[in-house]
Tab-separated table of C-alpha atoms in Angstrom:
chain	number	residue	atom	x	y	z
A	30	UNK	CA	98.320	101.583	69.552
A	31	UNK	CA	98.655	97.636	69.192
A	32	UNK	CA	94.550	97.126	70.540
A	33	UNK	CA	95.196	93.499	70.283
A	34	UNK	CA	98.275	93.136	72.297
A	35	UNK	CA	96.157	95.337	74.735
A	36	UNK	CA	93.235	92.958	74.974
A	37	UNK	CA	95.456	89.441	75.129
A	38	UNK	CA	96.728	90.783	78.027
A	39	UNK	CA	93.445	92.325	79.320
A	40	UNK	CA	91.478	89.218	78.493
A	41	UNK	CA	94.243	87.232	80.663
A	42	UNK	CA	94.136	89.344	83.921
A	43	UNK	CA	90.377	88.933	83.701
A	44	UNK	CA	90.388	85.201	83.207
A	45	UNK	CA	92.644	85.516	86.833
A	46	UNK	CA	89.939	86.675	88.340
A	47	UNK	CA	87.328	84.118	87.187
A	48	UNK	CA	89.815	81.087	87.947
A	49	UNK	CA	90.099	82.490	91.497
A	50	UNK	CA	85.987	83.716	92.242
A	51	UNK	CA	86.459	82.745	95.504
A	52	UNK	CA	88.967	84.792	96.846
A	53	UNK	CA	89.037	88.191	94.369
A	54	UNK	CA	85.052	88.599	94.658
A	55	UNK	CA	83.335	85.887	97.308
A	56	UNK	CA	85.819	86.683	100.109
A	57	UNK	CA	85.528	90.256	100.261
A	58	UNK	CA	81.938	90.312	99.799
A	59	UNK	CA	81.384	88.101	102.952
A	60	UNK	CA	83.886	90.429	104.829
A	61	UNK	CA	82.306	93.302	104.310
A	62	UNK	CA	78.458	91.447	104.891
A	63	UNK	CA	80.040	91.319	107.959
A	64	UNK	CA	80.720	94.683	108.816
A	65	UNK	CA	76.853	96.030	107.873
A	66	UNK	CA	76.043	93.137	110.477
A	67	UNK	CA	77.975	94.139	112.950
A	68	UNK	CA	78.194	97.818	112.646
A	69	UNK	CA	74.897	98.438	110.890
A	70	UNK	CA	72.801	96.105	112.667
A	71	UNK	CA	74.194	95.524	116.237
A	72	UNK	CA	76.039	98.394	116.871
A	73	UNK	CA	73.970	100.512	114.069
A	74	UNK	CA	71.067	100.182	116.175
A	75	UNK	CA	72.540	101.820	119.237
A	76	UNK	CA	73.535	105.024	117.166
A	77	UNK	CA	71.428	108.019	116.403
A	78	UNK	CA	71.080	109.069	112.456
A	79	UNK	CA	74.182	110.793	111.114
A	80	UNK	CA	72.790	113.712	109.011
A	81	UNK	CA	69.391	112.644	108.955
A	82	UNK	CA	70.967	108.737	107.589
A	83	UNK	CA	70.620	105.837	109.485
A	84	UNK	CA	74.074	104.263	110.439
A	85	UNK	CA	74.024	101.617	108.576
A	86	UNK	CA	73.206	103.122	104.869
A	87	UNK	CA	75.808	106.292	106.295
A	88	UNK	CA	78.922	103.379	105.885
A	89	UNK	CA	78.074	101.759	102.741
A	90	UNK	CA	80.411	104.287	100.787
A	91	UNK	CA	82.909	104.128	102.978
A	92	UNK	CA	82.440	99.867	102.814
A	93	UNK	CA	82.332	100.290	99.479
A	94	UNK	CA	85.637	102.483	98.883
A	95	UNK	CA	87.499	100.443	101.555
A	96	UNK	CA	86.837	97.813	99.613
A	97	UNK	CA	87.987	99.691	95.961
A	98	UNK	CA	91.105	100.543	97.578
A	99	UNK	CA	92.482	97.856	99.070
A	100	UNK	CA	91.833	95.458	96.113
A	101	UNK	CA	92.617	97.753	93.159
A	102	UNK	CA	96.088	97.865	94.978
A	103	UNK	CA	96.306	93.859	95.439
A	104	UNK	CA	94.907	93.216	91.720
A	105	UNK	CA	97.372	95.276	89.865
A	106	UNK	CA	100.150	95.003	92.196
A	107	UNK	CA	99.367	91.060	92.028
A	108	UNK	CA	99.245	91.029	88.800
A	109	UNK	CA	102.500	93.286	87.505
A	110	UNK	CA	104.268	90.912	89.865
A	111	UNK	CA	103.899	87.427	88.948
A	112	UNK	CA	105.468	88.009	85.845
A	113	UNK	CA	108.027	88.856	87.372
A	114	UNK	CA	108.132	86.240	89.832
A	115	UNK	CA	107.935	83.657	87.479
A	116	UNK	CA	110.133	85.915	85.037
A	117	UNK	CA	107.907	86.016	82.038
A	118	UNK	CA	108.203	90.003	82.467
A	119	UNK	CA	111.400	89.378	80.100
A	120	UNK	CA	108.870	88.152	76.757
A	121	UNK	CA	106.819	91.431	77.791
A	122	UNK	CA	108.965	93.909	77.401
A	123	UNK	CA	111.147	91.997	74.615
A	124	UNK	CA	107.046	91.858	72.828
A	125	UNK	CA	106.379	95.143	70.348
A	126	UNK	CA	103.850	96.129	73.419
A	127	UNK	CA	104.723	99.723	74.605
A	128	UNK	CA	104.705	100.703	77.821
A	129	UNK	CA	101.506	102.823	77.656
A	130	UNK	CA	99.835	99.602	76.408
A	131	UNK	CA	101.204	97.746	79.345
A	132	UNK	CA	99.964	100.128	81.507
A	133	UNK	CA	96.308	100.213	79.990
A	134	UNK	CA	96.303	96.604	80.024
A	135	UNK	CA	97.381	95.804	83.478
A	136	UNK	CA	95.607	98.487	85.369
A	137	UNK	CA	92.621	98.679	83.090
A	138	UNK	CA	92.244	94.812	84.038
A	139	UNK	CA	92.680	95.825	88.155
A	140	UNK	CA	90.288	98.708	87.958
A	141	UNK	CA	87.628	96.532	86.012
A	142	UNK	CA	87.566	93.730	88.850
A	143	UNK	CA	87.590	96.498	91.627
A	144	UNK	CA	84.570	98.205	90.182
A	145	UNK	CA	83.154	95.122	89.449
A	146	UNK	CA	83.645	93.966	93.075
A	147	UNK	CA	82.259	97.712	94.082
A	148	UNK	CA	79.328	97.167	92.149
A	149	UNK	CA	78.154	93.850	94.123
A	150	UNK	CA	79.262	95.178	97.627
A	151	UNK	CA	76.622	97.998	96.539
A	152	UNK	CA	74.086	95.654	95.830
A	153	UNK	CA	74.748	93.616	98.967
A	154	UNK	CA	74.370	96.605	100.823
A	155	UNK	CA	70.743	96.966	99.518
A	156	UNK	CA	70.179	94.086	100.700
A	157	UNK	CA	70.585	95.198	104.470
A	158	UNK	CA	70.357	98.728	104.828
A	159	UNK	CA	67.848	101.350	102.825
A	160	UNK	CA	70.343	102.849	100.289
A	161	UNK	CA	69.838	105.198	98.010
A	162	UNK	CA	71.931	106.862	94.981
A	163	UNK	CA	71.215	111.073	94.637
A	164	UNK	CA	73.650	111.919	91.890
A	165	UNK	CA	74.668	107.998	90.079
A	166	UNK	CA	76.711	110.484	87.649
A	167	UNK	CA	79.234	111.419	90.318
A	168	UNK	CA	78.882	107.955	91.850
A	169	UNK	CA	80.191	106.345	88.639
A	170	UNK	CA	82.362	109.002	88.345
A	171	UNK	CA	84.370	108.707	91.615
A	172	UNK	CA	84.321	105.090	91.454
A	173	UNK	CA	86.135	104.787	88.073
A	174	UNK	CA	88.548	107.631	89.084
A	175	UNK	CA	89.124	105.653	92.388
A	176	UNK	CA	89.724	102.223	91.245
A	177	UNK	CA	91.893	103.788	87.856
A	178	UNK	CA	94.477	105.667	90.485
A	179	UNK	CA	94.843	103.054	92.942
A	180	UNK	CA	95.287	100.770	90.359
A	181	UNK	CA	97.942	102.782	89.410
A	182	UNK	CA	99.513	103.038	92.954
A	183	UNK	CA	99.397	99.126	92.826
A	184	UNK	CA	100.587	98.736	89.553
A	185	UNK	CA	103.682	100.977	91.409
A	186	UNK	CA	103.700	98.623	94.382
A	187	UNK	CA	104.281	95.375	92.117
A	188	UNK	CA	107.305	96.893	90.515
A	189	UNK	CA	108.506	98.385	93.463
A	190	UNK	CA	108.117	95.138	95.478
A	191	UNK	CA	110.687	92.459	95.616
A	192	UNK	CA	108.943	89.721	97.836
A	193	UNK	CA	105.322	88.156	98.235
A	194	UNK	CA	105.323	90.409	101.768
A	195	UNK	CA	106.163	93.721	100.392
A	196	UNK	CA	102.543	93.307	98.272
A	197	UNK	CA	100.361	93.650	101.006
A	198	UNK	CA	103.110	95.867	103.179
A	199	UNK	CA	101.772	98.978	102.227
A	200	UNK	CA	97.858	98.197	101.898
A	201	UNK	CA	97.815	96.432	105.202
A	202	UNK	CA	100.052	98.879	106.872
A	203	UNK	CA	99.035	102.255	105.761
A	204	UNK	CA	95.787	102.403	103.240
A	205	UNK	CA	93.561	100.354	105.359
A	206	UNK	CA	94.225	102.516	108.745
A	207	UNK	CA	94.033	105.885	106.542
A	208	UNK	CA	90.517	104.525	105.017
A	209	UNK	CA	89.648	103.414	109.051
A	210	UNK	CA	90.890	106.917	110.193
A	211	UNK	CA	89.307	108.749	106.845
A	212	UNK	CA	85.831	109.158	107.979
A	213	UNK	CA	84.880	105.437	106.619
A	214	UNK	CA	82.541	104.762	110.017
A	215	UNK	CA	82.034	108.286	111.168
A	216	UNK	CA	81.972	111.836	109.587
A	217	UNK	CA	84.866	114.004	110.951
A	218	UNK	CA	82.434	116.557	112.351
A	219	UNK	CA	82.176	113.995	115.002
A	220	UNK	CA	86.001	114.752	116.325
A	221	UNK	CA	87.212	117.614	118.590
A	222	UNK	CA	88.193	120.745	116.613
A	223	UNK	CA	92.039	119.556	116.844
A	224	UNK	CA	91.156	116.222	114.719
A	225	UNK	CA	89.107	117.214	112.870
A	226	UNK	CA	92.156	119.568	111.534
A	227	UNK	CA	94.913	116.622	111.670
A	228	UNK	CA	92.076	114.333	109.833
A	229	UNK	CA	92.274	116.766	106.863
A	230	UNK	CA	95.576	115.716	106.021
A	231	UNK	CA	94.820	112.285	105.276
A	232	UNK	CA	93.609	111.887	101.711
A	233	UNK	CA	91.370	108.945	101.974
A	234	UNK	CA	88.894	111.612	103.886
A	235	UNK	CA	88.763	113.491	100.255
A	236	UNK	CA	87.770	110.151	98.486
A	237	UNK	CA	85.322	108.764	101.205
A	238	UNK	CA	83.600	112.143	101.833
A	239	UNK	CA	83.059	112.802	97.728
A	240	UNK	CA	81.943	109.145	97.432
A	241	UNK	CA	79.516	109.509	100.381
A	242	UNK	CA	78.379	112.809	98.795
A	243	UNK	CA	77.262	111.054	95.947
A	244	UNK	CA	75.383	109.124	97.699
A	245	UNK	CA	73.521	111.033	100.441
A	246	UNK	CA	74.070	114.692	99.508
A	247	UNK	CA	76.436	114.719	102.476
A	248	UNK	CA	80.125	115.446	102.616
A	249	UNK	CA	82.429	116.175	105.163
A	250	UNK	CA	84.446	118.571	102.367
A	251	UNK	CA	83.665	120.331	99.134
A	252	UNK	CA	82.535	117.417	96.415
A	253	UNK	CA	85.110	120.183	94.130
A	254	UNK	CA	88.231	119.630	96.574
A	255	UNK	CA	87.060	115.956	96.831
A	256	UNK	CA	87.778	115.716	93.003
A	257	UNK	CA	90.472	117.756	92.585
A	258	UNK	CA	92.503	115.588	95.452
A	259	UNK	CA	91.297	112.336	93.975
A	260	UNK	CA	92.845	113.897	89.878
A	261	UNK	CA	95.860	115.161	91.753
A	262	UNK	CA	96.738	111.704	93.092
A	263	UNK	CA	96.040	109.487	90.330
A	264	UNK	CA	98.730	112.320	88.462
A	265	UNK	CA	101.069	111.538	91.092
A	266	UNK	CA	100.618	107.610	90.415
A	267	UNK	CA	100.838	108.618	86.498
A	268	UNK	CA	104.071	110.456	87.385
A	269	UNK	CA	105.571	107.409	89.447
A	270	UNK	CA	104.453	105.212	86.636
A	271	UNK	CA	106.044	107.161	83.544
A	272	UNK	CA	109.371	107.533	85.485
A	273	UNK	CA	109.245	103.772	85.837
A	274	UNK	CA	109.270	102.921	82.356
A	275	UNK	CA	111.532	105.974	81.619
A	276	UNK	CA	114.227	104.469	83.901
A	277	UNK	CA	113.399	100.866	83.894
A	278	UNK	CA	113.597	100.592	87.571
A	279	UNK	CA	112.997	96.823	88.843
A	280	UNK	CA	111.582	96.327	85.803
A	281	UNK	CA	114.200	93.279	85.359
A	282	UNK	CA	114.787	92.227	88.285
């Protein structure tokens, strides 16, 4: 494995980021400040404890994965794209890099700056709300799995896309409302018996509700299914990615 050709590239996305602070990390920092102000503090304050939790500290997971998901998708997608956009993608795959070291490079680059972002939302949180960690193992744990597969499934979305809009089609359009309608701002035990069933098929509610359980202890599934859904999609996004490079779909064009 070429750990050089892996790092250049690494050591690029990363530099992305730092050239652009204000929109990958300052932006959604202050949009989600804004949610624990407005849902934690003003309408927070109006809502009784969920599981023994106050309202604000219950949403801070699912701030926190809302966050993970939408910009591990934009990241990698982002940054799988511009090259070919500005067509540099042809001196990448004419380079001796493989496509495993592509892959490592590019979403191991996406999933760094999500987590990274995670990380500070977390400690922003702190700032507002009285947060607290039970089992940091499983935290770390579902946050690296989390930002690794949709990092994948953006890494998927930049080759698949063929226009600036196509990027942000699928984040805007379908991964935020899932997160929304995943148990992000409420637990499903809240919703008649008939939702609560039709909630179960969205898999955001497997990612939130093992995140949250990390947190607080609470979950609105088993922490075991919550895993085993979150390994079973990022080997779906591993899938989509191998038969990529396999049939070099869009890769050239």
């Amino acid at each position: 494995m070429n750990l050089y050709a892996i790092a250049a590239i690494y050591r690029f996305e990363m530099a992305r980021t730092f050239r652009t602070l204000l929109q990958s990390i300052v932006s959604p920092v202050v949009s989600t400040s804004l949610y624990f102000v407005v849902f934690g503090s003003a309408i927070g304050s109006r809502i009784p404890e969920v599981g023994g939790i106050s309202y604000g500290a219950f949403i801070v997971p699912g701030l926190v994965m809302l966050s993970l998901l939408t910009q591990s998708i934009s990241n990698a997608s982002f940054g799988i794209y511009f090259p070919k956009f500005t067509g540099t993608i042809y001196e990448l795959l004419s380079a001796p890099v493989s496509p495993l070291e592509t892959v490592i490079s590019y979403v191991g680059a996406a999933a760094t700056k999500s987590i990274i972002l995670g990380v500070v939302i977390m400690a922003t949180a702190a700032l507002f709300v009285p947060m607290r960690i039970e089992h940091p193992f499983w935290m770390v744990l579902f946050l690296v799995l989390t930002a690794v597969t949709f990092s994948l499934l953006g890494f998927i979305i930049g080759i698949w896309a063929d226009g600036f809009e196509k990027l942000q089609f699928i984040p805007t359009l379908i991964v935020t409302p899932l997160t929304f309608l995943g148990g992000s701002f409420y637990s499903i035990d809240m919703l008649p018996a008939f939702w609560q069933k039709v909630t179960l098929f969205n898999p955001v509610v497997y990612l939130v509700s093992g995140f949250r359980w990390s947190f607080y202890g609470l979950s609105d599934v088993g922490v075991e299914i919550s895993l085993a859904m979150t390994l079973l999609f990022m080997l779906i996004c591993l899938g989509g990615v191998v038969w990529i490079f396999r049939t070099g779909y869009r890769l050239k064009t």
